[in-house]
PDB file of C-alpha atoms in Angstrom:
ATOM      1  CA  LYS A   1      14.284   9.861 -23.319  1.00  0.00           C
ATOM      2  CA  SER A   2      11.617  10.909 -25.724  1.00  0.00           C
ATOM      3  CA  GLU A   3      13.632  10.854 -28.745  1.00  0.00           C
ATOM      4  CA  GLU A   4      14.685   7.180 -27.859  1.00  0.00           C
ATOM      5  CA  LEU A   5      11.057   6.214 -27.268  1.00  0.00           C
ATOM      6  CA  PHE A   6       9.967   7.471 -30.693  1.00  0.00           C
ATOM      7  CA  VAL A   7      12.497   5.450 -32.143  1.00  0.00           C
ATOM      8  CA  VAL A   8      11.290   2.260 -30.426  1.00  0.00           C
ATOM      9  CA  TYR A   9       7.638   3.339 -31.273  1.00  0.00           C
ATOM     10  CA  ARG A  10       8.692   3.858 -35.047  1.00  0.00           C
ATOM     11  CA  ARG A  11       9.519   0.177 -35.125  1.00  0.00           C
ATOM     12  CA  VAL A  12       6.953  -1.153 -33.028  1.00  0.00           C
ATOM     13  CA  ARG A  13       4.282   0.663 -35.246  1.00  0.00           C
ATOM     14  CA  GLN A  14       5.831  -0.944 -38.545  1.00  0.00           C
ATOM     15  CA  LEU A  15       5.387  -4.494 -36.933  1.00  0.00           C
ATOM     16  CA  LEU A  16       1.858  -3.813 -35.997  1.00  0.00           C
ATOM     17  CA  ASP A  17       1.145  -2.431 -39.617  1.00  0.00           C
ATOM     18  CA  GLU A  18       2.814  -5.546 -41.117  1.00  0.00           C
ATOM     19  CA  ALA A  19       0.716  -7.859 -38.959  1.00  0.00           C
ATOM     20  CA  GLY A  20      -2.606  -5.886 -39.970  1.00  0.00           C
ATOM     21  CA  ILE A  21      -3.339  -4.538 -36.591  1.00  0.00           C
ATOM     22  CA  THR A  22      -4.915  -1.051 -36.427  1.00  0.00           C
ATOM     23  CA  VAL A  23      -3.541   1.254 -33.731  1.00  0.00           C
ATOM     24  CA  VAL A  24      -5.927   3.458 -32.003  1.00  0.00           C
ATOM     25  CA  GLU A  25      -4.518   6.935 -30.619  1.00  0.00           C
ATOM     26  CA  SER A  26      -1.097   5.573 -29.473  1.00  0.00           C
ATOM     27  CA  GLU A  27       0.422   7.193 -26.371  1.00  0.00           C
ATOM     28  CA  VAL A  28       4.161   7.503 -26.376  1.00  0.00           C
ATOM     29  CA  GLY A  29       6.077   9.226 -23.277  1.00  0.00           C
ATOM     30  CA  GLU A  30       6.934   9.115 -19.447  1.00  0.00           C
ATOM     31  CA  LEU A  31       3.505   7.685 -18.391  1.00  0.00           C
ATOM     32  CA  VAL A  32       4.458   5.373 -15.530  1.00  0.00           C
ATOM     33  CA  THR A  33       7.818   5.894 -14.449  1.00  0.00           C
ATOM     34  CA  SER A  34      10.145   4.275 -11.853  1.00  0.00           C
ATOM     35  CA  PHE A  35      12.755   6.186  -9.634  1.00  0.00           C
ATOM     36  CA  GLN A  36      16.287   5.546 -10.676  1.00  0.00           C
ATOM     37  CA  MET A  37      15.422   3.031 -13.469  1.00  0.00           C
ATOM     38  CA  ALA A  38      16.551   2.896 -17.094  1.00  0.00           C
ATOM     39  CA  GLY A  39      14.426   1.321 -19.908  1.00  0.00           C
ATOM     40  CA  ALA A  40      11.170   1.489 -21.608  1.00  0.00           C
ATOM     41  CA  SER A  41       7.906  -0.390 -21.513  1.00  0.00           C
ATOM     42  CA  LEU A  42       5.221  -1.369 -24.358  1.00  0.00           C
ATOM     43  CA  THR A  43       1.821  -2.102 -23.332  1.00  0.00           C
ATOM     44  CA  LEU A  44      -0.637  -3.404 -25.993  1.00  0.00           C
ATOM     45  CA  PHE A  45      -4.537  -4.277 -25.289  1.00  0.00           C
ATOM     46  CA  TRP A  46      -7.351  -4.913 -27.447  1.00  0.00           C
ATOM     47  CA  LEU A  47     -10.371  -2.709 -27.977  1.00  0.00           C
ATOM     48  CA  ASP A  48     -13.766  -3.277 -28.248  1.00  0.00           C
ATOM     49  CA  GLU A  49     -16.650  -0.606 -28.909  1.00  0.00           C
ATOM     50  CA  GLU A  50     -16.852   0.402 -25.187  1.00  0.00           C
ATOM     51  CA  LEU A  51     -13.101   0.340 -24.441  1.00  0.00           C
ATOM     52  CA  GLU A  52     -12.450   2.524 -27.480  1.00  0.00           C
ATOM     53  CA  ARG A  53     -14.955   5.005 -26.458  1.00  0.00           C
ATOM     54  CA  TYR A  54     -13.328   5.420 -23.174  1.00  0.00           C
ATOM     55  CA  TRP A  55      -9.836   5.008 -24.533  1.00  0.00           C
ATOM     56  CA  THR A  56     -10.395   8.278 -26.695  1.00  0.00           C
ATOM     57  CA  ALA A  57     -12.327  10.201 -24.145  1.00  0.00           C
ATOM     58  CA  PRO A  58     -10.954  13.260 -22.707  1.00  0.00           C
ATOM     59  CA  ALA A  59      -8.742  12.788 -19.270  1.00  0.00           C
ATOM     60  CA  SER A  60      -7.234  14.886 -16.900  1.00  0.00           C
ATOM     61  CA  THR A  61      -5.578  13.154 -13.873  1.00  0.00           C
ATOM     62  CA  PRO A  62      -2.421  14.091 -11.873  1.00  0.00           C
ATOM     63  CA  ALA A  63      -0.500  11.401 -13.998  1.00  0.00           C
ATOM     64  CA  PHE A  64      -2.488  11.355 -17.611  1.00  0.00           C
ATOM     65  CA  ARG A  65      -4.037  13.963 -19.568  1.00  0.00           C
ATOM     66  CA  LYS A  66      -5.751  13.752 -22.932  1.00  0.00           C
ATOM     67  CA  GLY A  67      -8.013  16.295 -24.465  1.00  0.00           C
ATOM     68  CA  ALA A  68     -10.034  18.882 -22.424  1.00  0.00           C
ATOM     69  CA  VAL A  69     -12.224  17.869 -19.557  1.00  0.00           C
ATOM     70  CA  PRO A  70     -14.949  20.452 -18.336  1.00  0.00           C
ATOM     71  CA  GLU A  71     -14.808  21.679 -15.022  1.00  0.00           C
ATOM     72  CA  ALA A  72     -17.549  20.823 -12.493  1.00  0.00           C
ATOM     73  CA  GLY A  73     -20.383  22.171 -13.734  1.00  0.00           C
ATOM     74  CA  GLN A  74     -19.373  23.447 -17.216  1.00  0.00           C
ATOM     75  CA  GLY A  75     -20.587  21.603 -19.859  1.00  0.00           C
ATOM     76  CA  ALA A  76     -21.404  18.266 -17.856  1.00  0.00           C
ATOM     77  CA  ALA A  77     -24.719  16.821 -18.303  1.00  0.00           C
ATOM     78  CA  PRO A  78     -27.273  16.775 -15.207  1.00  0.00           C
ATOM     79  CA  GLY A  79     -26.723  13.006 -14.837  1.00  0.00           C
ATOM     80  CA  GLU A  80     -22.844  13.673 -14.650  1.00  0.00           C
ATOM     81  CA  GLN A  81     -22.779  16.465 -12.170  1.00  0.00           C
ATOM     82  CA  ALA A  82     -22.474  13.905  -9.426  1.00  0.00           C
ATOM     83  CA  GLU A  83     -19.091  12.556 -10.439  1.00  0.00           C
ATOM     84  CA  TYR A  84     -17.389  15.944  -9.193  1.00  0.00           C
ATOM     85  CA  GLU A  85     -19.180  16.026  -5.928  1.00  0.00           C
ATOM     86  CA  ARG A  86     -17.645  14.436  -2.593  1.00  0.00           C
ATOM     87  CA  ALA A  87     -19.434  11.309  -1.629  1.00  0.00           C
ATOM     88  CA  GLU A  88     -21.135  11.698   1.854  1.00  0.00           C
ATOM     89  CA  LEU A  89     -19.500  10.131   4.777  1.00  0.00           C
ATOM     90  CA  PRO A  90     -21.271   7.010   6.237  1.00  0.00           C
ATOM     91  CA  ALA A  91     -22.949   7.511   9.788  1.00  0.00           C
ATOM     92  CA  ALA A  92     -20.661   6.603  12.436  1.00  0.00           C
ATOM     93  CA  SER A  93     -21.507   6.231  16.343  1.00  0.00           C
ATOM     94  CA  ALA A  94     -20.010   8.657  18.628  1.00  0.00           C
ATOM     95  CA  ALA A  95     -17.550   6.137  19.874  1.00  0.00           C
ATOM     96  CA  SER A  96     -16.280   5.257  16.773  1.00  0.00           C
ATOM     97  CA  ARG A  97     -15.779   9.143  15.744  1.00  0.00           C
ATOM     98  CA  GLU A  98     -13.978   9.446  19.014  1.00  0.00           C
ATOM     99  CA  ALA A  99     -11.748   6.635  18.371  1.00  0.00           C
ATOM    100  CA  ALA A 100     -11.144   8.002  14.837  1.00  0.00           C
ATOM    101  CA  GLU A 101      -8.954  10.773  16.497  1.00  0.00           C
ATOM    102  CA  GLY A 102      -6.689   7.992  17.663  1.00  0.00           C
ATOM    103  CA  VAL A 103      -6.354   6.423  14.471  1.00  0.00           C
ATOM    104  CA  GLN A 104      -5.482   9.729  12.836  1.00  0.00           C
ATOM    105  CA  ALA A 105      -3.014  10.019  15.561  1.00  0.00           C
ATOM    106  CA  VAL A 106      -1.273   6.627  14.510  1.00  0.00           C
ATOM    107  CA  LEU A 107      -1.283   7.910  10.762  1.00  0.00           C
ATOM    108  CA  GLU A 108       0.318  11.074  11.763  1.00  0.00           C
ATOM    109  CA  ALA A 109       3.021   9.002  13.746  1.00  0.00           C
ATOM    110  CA  VAL A 110       3.623   6.724  10.857  1.00  0.00           C
ATOM    111  CA  LYS A 111       3.754   9.507   8.423  1.00  0.00           C
ATOM    112  CA  ALA A 112       6.657  11.094  10.649  1.00  0.00           C
ATOM    113  CA  VAL A 113       8.697   7.872  11.107  1.00  0.00           C
ATOM    114  CA  LEU A 114       8.585   7.233   7.473  1.00  0.00           C
ATOM    115  CA  ASP A 115       9.642  10.696   6.719  1.00  0.00           C
ATOM    116  CA  GLU A 116      12.576   9.924   8.974  1.00  0.00           C
ATOM    117  CA  ASN A 117      13.595   6.672   7.533  1.00  0.00           C
ATOM    118  CA  ALA A 118      12.820   7.429   3.688  1.00  0.00           C
ATOM    119  CA  ALA A 119      16.557   7.626   2.860  1.00  0.00           C
ATOM    120  CA  GLU A 120      17.250   4.330   4.504  1.00  0.00           C
ATOM    121  CA  LEU A 121      14.564   2.422   2.919  1.00  0.00           C
ATOM    122  CA  GLY A 122      15.523   3.727  -0.385  1.00  0.00           C
ATOM    123  CA  ARG A 123      19.252   2.641   0.387  1.00  0.00           C
ATOM    124  CA  LEU A 124      17.913  -0.909   1.247  1.00  0.00           C
ATOM    125  CA  ASP A 125      15.811  -1.033  -1.953  1.00  0.00           C
ATOM    126  CA  SER A 126      18.708   0.129  -4.338  1.00  0.00           C
ATOM    127  CA  VAL A 127      20.894  -3.127  -3.311  1.00  0.00           C
ATOM    128  CA  ALA A 128      18.540  -5.093  -5.638  1.00  0.00           C
ATOM    129  CA  GLY A 129      15.762  -2.849  -6.755  1.00  0.00           C
ATOM    130  CA  ASP A 130      15.252   0.685  -8.176  1.00  0.00           C
ATOM    131  CA  GLY A 131      15.571   2.534  -4.871  1.00  0.00           C
ATOM    132  CA  ASP A 132      12.078   4.056  -4.947  1.00  0.00           C
ATOM    133  CA  HIS A 133      10.558   1.927  -1.743  1.00  0.00           C
ATOM    134  CA  GLY A 134      11.493   4.823   0.819  1.00  0.00           C
ATOM    135  CA  ILE A 135       9.803   7.677  -1.494  1.00  0.00           C
ATOM    136  CA  GLY A 136       6.812   5.510  -2.087  1.00  0.00           C
ATOM    137  CA  MET A 137       6.300   4.598   1.493  1.00  0.00           C
ATOM    138  CA  GLN A 138       6.736   8.447   2.257  1.00  0.00           C
ATOM    139  CA  ARG A 139       4.351   9.490  -0.413  1.00  0.00           C
ATOM    140  CA  GLY A 140       1.635   6.941   0.618  1.00  0.00           C
ATOM    141  CA  ALA A 141       1.886   7.733   4.532  1.00  0.00           C
ATOM    142  CA  THR A 142       1.755  11.424   3.723  1.00  0.00           C
ATOM    143  CA  ALA A 143      -1.177  11.148   1.573  1.00  0.00           C
ATOM    144  CA  ALA A 144      -3.188   8.642   4.027  1.00  0.00           C
ATOM    145  CA  ALA A 145      -2.683  11.191   6.628  1.00  0.00           C
ATOM    146  CA  ALA A 146      -3.998  14.018   4.891  1.00  0.00           C
ATOM    147  CA  ALA A 147      -7.020  12.220   3.689  1.00  0.00           C
ATOM    148  CA  GLY A 148      -7.434  10.861   7.525  1.00  0.00           C
ATOM    149  CA  ARG A 149      -7.457  14.654   8.524  1.00  0.00           C
ATOM    150  CA  GLU A 150     -10.089  15.705   5.990  1.00  0.00           C
ATOM    151  CA  ALA A 151     -12.302  12.566   7.013  1.00  0.00           C
ATOM    152  CA  LEU A 152     -11.863  13.191  10.560  1.00  0.00           C
ATOM    153  CA  ALA A 153     -12.892  16.911   9.851  1.00  0.00           C
ATOM    154  CA  GLY A 154     -16.029  15.545   8.324  1.00  0.00           C
ATOM    155  CA  GLY A 155     -16.998  13.213  11.096  1.00  0.00           C
ATOM    156  CA  ALA A 156     -16.146   9.869   9.801  1.00  0.00           C
ATOM    157  CA  GLY A 157     -15.879   6.967  12.058  1.00  0.00           C
ATOM    158  CA  ALA A 158     -12.774   4.773  12.515  1.00  0.00           C
ATOM    159  CA  GLY A 159     -13.535   2.333   9.949  1.00  0.00           C
ATOM    160  CA  THR A 160     -14.361   4.818   7.013  1.00  0.00           C
ATOM    161  CA  LEU A 161     -11.223   6.956   7.950  1.00  0.00           C
ATOM    162  CA  LEU A 162      -9.230   3.901   7.630  1.00  0.00           C
ATOM    163  CA  GLN A 163     -10.679   3.114   4.171  1.00  0.00           C
ATOM    164  CA  LEU A 164     -10.195   6.663   2.904  1.00  0.00           C
ATOM    165  CA  ALA A 165      -6.794   6.581   4.020  1.00  0.00           C
ATOM    166  CA  GLY A 166      -6.080   3.392   2.500  1.00  0.00           C
ATOM    167  CA  ASP A 167      -7.646   4.392  -0.908  1.00  0.00           C
ATOM    168  CA  ALA A 168      -5.122   7.719  -0.753  1.00  0.00           C
ATOM    169  CA  TRP A 169      -2.058   5.822   0.251  1.00  0.00           C
ATOM    170  CA  ALA A 170      -2.575   3.344  -3.105  1.00  0.00           C
ATOM    171  CA  ASP A 171      -3.118   6.182  -5.164  1.00  0.00           C
ATOM    172  CA  ARG A 172      -0.141   8.577  -4.141  1.00  0.00           C
ATOM    173  CA  ALA A 173       2.286   5.788  -3.159  1.00  0.00           C
ATOM    174  CA  GLY A 174       2.482   3.885  -6.684  1.00  0.00           C
ATOM    175  CA  GLY A 175       4.019   0.653  -7.373  1.00  0.00           C
ATOM    176  CA  THR A 176       2.967  -2.790  -5.935  1.00  0.00           C
ATOM    177  CA  SER A 177       3.714  -1.797  -2.325  1.00  0.00           C
ATOM    178  CA  GLY A 178       1.449   1.106  -2.438  1.00  0.00           C
ATOM    179  CA  ALA A 179      -1.359  -1.083  -3.822  1.00  0.00           C
ATOM    180  CA  LEU A 180      -0.612  -3.675  -0.735  1.00  0.00           C
ATOM    181  CA  TRP A 181      -0.797  -1.101   1.839  1.00  0.00           C
ATOM    182  CA  GLY A 182      -3.900   0.537   0.439  1.00  0.00           C
ATOM    183  CA  MET A 183      -5.606  -2.950   0.474  1.00  0.00           C
ATOM    184  CA  ALA A 184      -4.601  -3.666   3.844  1.00  0.00           C
ATOM    185  CA  LEU A 185      -5.886  -0.138   5.538  1.00  0.00           C
ATOM    186  CA  ARG A 186      -9.133  -0.795   3.488  1.00  0.00           C
ATOM    187  CA  THR A 187      -9.379  -4.219   4.670  1.00  0.00           C
ATOM    188  CA  ILE A 188      -8.832  -3.542   8.115  1.00  0.00           C
ATOM    189  CA  GLY A 189     -11.100  -0.385   8.184  1.00  0.00           C
ATOM    190  CA  ALA A 190     -14.088  -2.673   6.612  1.00  0.00           C
ATOM    191  CA  ARG A 191     -13.488  -5.017   9.591  1.00  0.00           C
ATOM    192  CA  VAL A 192     -13.345  -2.260  12.450  1.00  0.00           C
ATOM    193  CA  GLY A 193     -16.583  -0.466  10.797  1.00  0.00           C
ATOM    194  CA  ASP A 194     -18.031   2.854  12.320  1.00  0.00           C
ATOM    195  CA  ASP A 195     -20.536   1.240  14.935  1.00  0.00           C
ATOM    196  CA  SER A 196     -18.120   0.549  17.479  1.00  0.00           C
ATOM    197  CA  PRO A 197     -14.457   1.898  18.576  1.00  0.00           C
ATOM    198  CA  PRO A 198     -11.536  -0.575  17.045  1.00  0.00           C
ATOM    199  CA  ASP A 199     -10.955  -3.317  19.878  1.00  0.00           C
ATOM    200  CA  ALA A 200      -8.461  -6.195  19.755  1.00  0.00           C
ATOM    201  CA  VAL A 201     -10.530  -8.708  17.913  1.00  0.00           C
ATOM    202  CA  SER A 202     -11.641  -6.701  15.163  1.00  0.00           C
ATOM    203  CA  VAL A 203      -8.340  -5.258  14.614  1.00  0.00           C
ATOM    204  CA  SER A 204      -6.585  -8.297  14.752  1.00  0.00           C
ATOM    205  CA  ALA A 205      -9.353 -10.155  12.550  1.00  0.00           C
ATOM    206  CA  GLY A 206      -8.717  -7.468   9.897  1.00  0.00           C
ATOM    207  CA  ILE A 207      -4.971  -7.623   9.720  1.00  0.00           C
ATOM    208  CA  ALA A 208      -5.310 -11.452   9.316  1.00  0.00           C
ATOM    209  CA  GLU A 209      -7.803 -10.873   6.481  1.00  0.00           C
ATOM    210  CA  ALA A 210      -5.529  -8.316   5.086  1.00  0.00           C
ATOM    211  CA  GLY A 211      -2.547 -10.900   4.953  1.00  0.00           C
ATOM    212  CA  GLN A 212      -4.832 -13.518   3.022  1.00  0.00           C
ATOM    213  CA  LYS A 213      -5.851 -10.897   0.464  1.00  0.00           C
ATOM    214  CA  ILE A 214      -2.259  -9.767  -0.031  1.00  0.00           C
ATOM    215  CA  MET A 215      -1.142 -13.274  -0.722  1.00  0.00           C
ATOM    216  CA  GLN A 216      -3.945 -13.884  -3.190  1.00  0.00           C
ATOM    217  CA  PHE A 217      -3.288 -10.330  -4.830  1.00  0.00           C
ATOM    218  CA  GLY A 218       0.425 -10.481  -5.011  1.00  0.00           C
ATOM    219  CA  LYS A 219       0.857 -14.254  -5.571  1.00  0.00           C
ATOM    220  CA  ALA A 220       3.496 -14.449  -2.811  1.00  0.00           C
ATOM    221  CA  SER A 221       3.888 -16.582   0.184  1.00  0.00           C
ATOM    222  CA  LEU A 222       6.096 -16.815   3.208  1.00  0.00           C
ATOM    223  CA  GLY A 223       9.624 -17.121   2.513  1.00  0.00           C
ATOM    224  CA  ASP A 224       9.512 -15.394  -0.687  1.00  0.00           C
ATOM    225  CA  LYS A 225      11.353 -12.141   0.932  1.00  0.00           C
ATOM    226  CA  THR A 226       8.530  -9.632   0.828  1.00  0.00           C
ATOM    227  CA  LEU A 227       6.602  -7.718   3.441  1.00  0.00           C
ATOM    228  CA  LEU A 228       4.499 -10.902   4.001  1.00  0.00           C
ATOM    229  CA  ASP A 229       7.294 -12.624   5.747  1.00  0.00           C
ATOM    230  CA  VAL A 230       6.654  -9.761   8.661  1.00  0.00           C
ATOM    231  CA  LEU A 231       2.997  -9.525   8.002  1.00  0.00           C
ATOM    232  CA  LEU A 232       2.012 -12.931   8.491  1.00  0.00           C
ATOM    233  CA  PRO A 233       3.923 -13.754  11.391  1.00  0.00           C
ATOM    234  CA  PHE A 234       2.997 -10.426  12.992  1.00  0.00           C
ATOM    235  CA  SER A 235      -0.533 -11.341  12.254  1.00  0.00           C
ATOM    236  CA  ASP A 236      -0.294 -14.769  13.873  1.00  0.00           C
ATOM    237  CA  ALA A 237       1.315 -13.206  17.099  1.00  0.00           C
ATOM    238  CA  LEU A 238      -0.969 -10.698  17.360  1.00  0.00           C
ATOM    239  CA  SER A 239      -4.321 -13.119  16.889  1.00  0.00           C
ATOM    240  CA  GLU A 240      -2.598 -15.828  19.373  1.00  0.00           C
ATOM    241  CA  HIS A 241      -2.168 -12.975  22.159  1.00  0.00           C
ATOM    242  CA  VAL A 242      -5.589 -11.502  21.626  1.00  0.00           C
ATOM    243  CA  GLY A 243      -7.286 -14.950  21.820  1.00  0.00           C
ATOM    244  CA  ALA A 244      -5.311 -15.451  25.239  1.00  0.00           C
ATOM    245  CA  GLY A 245      -7.121 -12.240  26.552  1.00  0.00           C
ATOM    246  CA  PHE A 246      -4.478  -9.582  26.258  1.00  0.00           C
ATOM    247  CA  SER A 247      -5.641  -6.109  25.333  1.00  0.00           C
ATOM    248  CA  LEU A 248      -4.969  -4.610  21.922  1.00  0.00           C
ATOM    249  CA  ARG A 249      -1.922  -2.627  23.289  1.00  0.00           C
ATOM    250  CA  ALA A 250      -0.285  -5.648  24.834  1.00  0.00           C
ATOM    251  CA  ALA A 251      -0.940  -7.885  22.137  1.00  0.00           C
ATOM    252  CA  TRP A 252       0.419  -5.409  19.617  1.00  0.00           C
ATOM    253  CA  GLU A 253       3.367  -4.508  21.482  1.00  0.00           C
ATOM    254  CA  ARG A 254       4.552  -8.369  21.641  1.00  0.00           C
ATOM    255  CA  ALA A 255       3.482  -8.974  17.963  1.00  0.00           C
ATOM    256  CA  ALA A 256       5.532  -5.681  17.070  1.00  0.00           C
ATOM    257  CA  GLU A 257       8.697  -7.715  18.510  1.00  0.00           C
ATOM    258  CA  VAL A 258       7.854 -10.782  15.997  1.00  0.00           C
ATOM    259  CA  ALA A 259       7.714  -8.239  13.378  1.00  0.00           C
ATOM    260  CA  ARG A 260      11.208  -6.895  14.277  1.00  0.00           C
ATOM    261  CA  ARG A 261      12.952 -10.315  14.249  1.00  0.00           C
ATOM    262  CA  SER A 262      10.864 -11.275  10.921  1.00  0.00           C
ATOM    263  CA  ALA A 263      12.318  -8.413   9.062  1.00  0.00           C
ATOM    264  CA  ASP A 264      15.919  -8.984  10.342  1.00  0.00           C
ATOM    265  CA  ALA A 265      15.483 -12.557   9.155  1.00  0.00           C
ATOM    266  CA  THR A 266      14.826 -11.790   5.352  1.00  0.00           C
ATOM    267  CA  ALA A 267      18.425 -10.789   5.195  1.00  0.00           C
ATOM    268  CA  GLN A 268      19.330 -14.290   4.596  1.00  0.00           C
ATOM    269  CA  MET A 269      16.462 -14.856   2.213  1.00  0.00           C
ATOM    270  CA  LEU A 270      16.510 -14.614  -1.416  1.00  0.00           C
ATOM    271  CA  PRO A 271      13.617 -12.919  -3.387  1.00  0.00           C
ATOM    272  CA  LYS A 272      11.456 -14.794  -5.283  1.00  0.00           C
ATOM    273  CA  MET A 273       8.924 -12.362  -6.480  1.00  0.00           C
ATOM    274  CA  GLY A 274       9.178  -8.656  -7.910  1.00  0.00           C
ATOM    275  CA  ARG A 275      11.796  -6.581  -9.341  1.00  0.00           C
ATOM    276  CA  ALA A 276      14.490  -8.070  -6.704  1.00  0.00           C
ATOM    277  CA  ARG A 277      14.125 -11.532  -8.206  1.00  0.00           C
ATOM    278  CA  PRO A 278      16.577 -10.906 -11.103  1.00  0.00           C
ATOM    279  CA  LEU A 279      19.140  -9.687  -8.617  1.00  0.00           C
ATOM    280  CA  ALA A 280      18.416 -12.334  -5.907  1.00  0.00           C
ATOM    281  CA  GLU A 281      22.003 -13.048  -5.048  1.00  0.00           C
ATOM    282  CA  LYS A 282      22.849  -9.381  -4.856  1.00  0.00           C
ATOM    283  CA  SER A 283      20.306  -9.122  -2.323  1.00  0.00           C
ATOM    284  CA  HIS A 284      21.472 -11.820   0.218  1.00  0.00           C
ATOM    285  CA  GLY A 285      22.476 -10.496   3.406  1.00  0.00           C
ATOM    286  CA  THR A 286      20.305  -7.195   3.137  1.00  0.00           C
ATOM    287  CA  PRO A 287      16.911  -7.380   4.586  1.00  0.00           C
ATOM    288  CA  ASP A 288      13.865  -6.724   2.381  1.00  0.00           C
ATOM    289  CA  PRO A 289      12.773  -3.137   2.456  1.00  0.00           C
ATOM    290  CA  GLY A 290       9.225  -3.818   2.386  1.00  0.00           C
ATOM    291  CA  ALA A 291       9.595  -6.064   5.435  1.00  0.00           C
ATOM    292  CA  VAL A 292      11.686  -3.460   7.142  1.00  0.00           C
ATOM    293  CA  SER A 293       9.152  -0.772   6.414  1.00  0.00           C
ATOM    294  CA  MET A 294       6.188  -3.245   7.702  1.00  0.00           C
ATOM    295  CA  ALA A 295       8.146  -3.946  11.121  1.00  0.00           C
ATOM    296  CA  LEU A 296       8.830  -0.219  11.277  1.00  0.00           C
ATOM    297  CA  VAL A 297       5.296   0.959  11.063  1.00  0.00           C
ATOM    298  CA  ALA A 298       4.272  -2.064  13.399  1.00  0.00           C
ATOM    299  CA  ARG A 299       6.809  -0.804  16.203  1.00  0.00           C
ATOM    300  CA  THR A 300       5.461   3.014  15.599  1.00  0.00           C
ATOM    301  CA  VAL A 301       1.566   1.710  16.148  1.00  0.00           C
ATOM    302  CA  ALA A 302       2.904   0.207  19.376  1.00  0.00           C
ATOM    303  CA  ARG A 303       4.383   3.053  20.590  1.00  0.00           C
ATOM    304  CA  GLN A 304       1.144   5.079  20.007  1.00  0.00           C
ATOM    305  CA  LEU A 305      -0.945   2.556  21.570  1.00  0.00           C
ATOM    306  CA  ASN A 306       1.342   2.826  24.776  1.00  0.00           C
ATOM    307  CA  GLU A 307       0.582   6.219  24.965  1.00  0.00           C
ATOM    308  CA  ARG A 308      -2.807   6.054  24.479  1.00  0.00           C
ATOM    309  CA  GLU A 309      -3.318   3.180  26.742  1.00  0.00           C
ATOM    310  CA  PRO A 310      -0.585   3.204  29.688  1.00  0.00           C
ATOM    311  CA  GLY A 311      -0.739   0.663  32.305  1.00  0.00           C
ATOM    312  CA  PRO A 312       0.856  -2.501  33.675  1.00  0.00           C
ATOM    313  CA  GLU A 313       1.588  -5.342  31.500  1.00  0.00           C
ATOM    314  CA  PRO A 314      -0.718  -8.625  31.829  1.00  0.00           C
ATOM    315  CA  GLN A 315       1.215 -11.574  32.762  1.00  0.00           C
ATOM    316  CA  GLU A 316       1.426 -14.531  30.489  1.00  0.00           C
ATOM    317  CA  THR A 317       0.129 -17.920  31.968  1.00  0.00           C
ATOM    318  CA  VAL A 318       2.973 -20.358  32.215  1.00  0.00           C
ATOM    319  CA  ARG A 319       1.658 -23.910  32.704  1.00  0.00           C
ATOM    320  CA  GLU A 320       3.557 -26.407  35.479  1.00  0.00           C
ATOM    321  CA  GLY A 321       6.819 -27.539  34.003  1.00  0.00           C
ATOM    322  CA  GLU A 322       7.108 -24.879  31.278  1.00  0.00           C
ATOM    323  CA  THR A 323       9.405 -21.932  31.305  1.00  0.00           C
ATOM    324  CA  HIS A 324       9.518 -18.603  29.205  1.00  0.00           C
ATOM    325  CA  ALA A 325      12.437 -16.610  28.264  1.00  0.00           C
TER     326      ALA A 325
END
């Protein structure tokens, strides 16, 4: 609570003064909160002349305000006016704009399924975390779908729509998972582009690239009980089936089943990364919420692809002497 934060800050300030450190415009309050989690966080950073200018400047965002920021067109220098204007969407082919409608349908379906499952994802997260995963995924998907609608109305191609949806997801979801989902959508969108509609090769390549970027960003790997324990097997299965000549629909459906099994398998793992790590033993027997939501989204996309591209399943090739279950 505020009074407790000020008590803590009073002592912090005393220690900084004793160390000869000059404090510039300290901020004390509920700045970066987490659902159902107690405690306080202290952030210190060193200012140079440029950073001090930005730190003390007025700001107006949904999560942070300082001073007064003039509205667009009021008090802004001519060269600053462009900051308030919406960037023009990149040119896109007719095929990509048409495909963007399908991408938007997927985003809407993902939003709907996360709305339905937000409480359960939060319950899973509360076993060894702070219980906000369901809310975060719900907020991210809602923002992504809204950004996609706006992009679609503006004539965006499939790749740009995915990138803008990724930005919105990361901005509104909060937390590490929000940043990772935003990164994934942006990476896939960049790979798909706006010249041609998304196909099996570009989508599978984008997902594989997203998996590598998430590993580099989050420093997690397979077996750490994170969303990567679903994303990486899913990506490998998707790439394998696409390489074997399967359509995106057929390859995705098979990979989504791999995702489901992989999410279930995380129940027997112990977390090695993130906020669940200190309560690792407590989470044993419960699947990772990030893995579960990843598999849930994969299955939702599979259903959407089946609705848009119905048809018989291609037969897998079985070499002589081999049997497939």
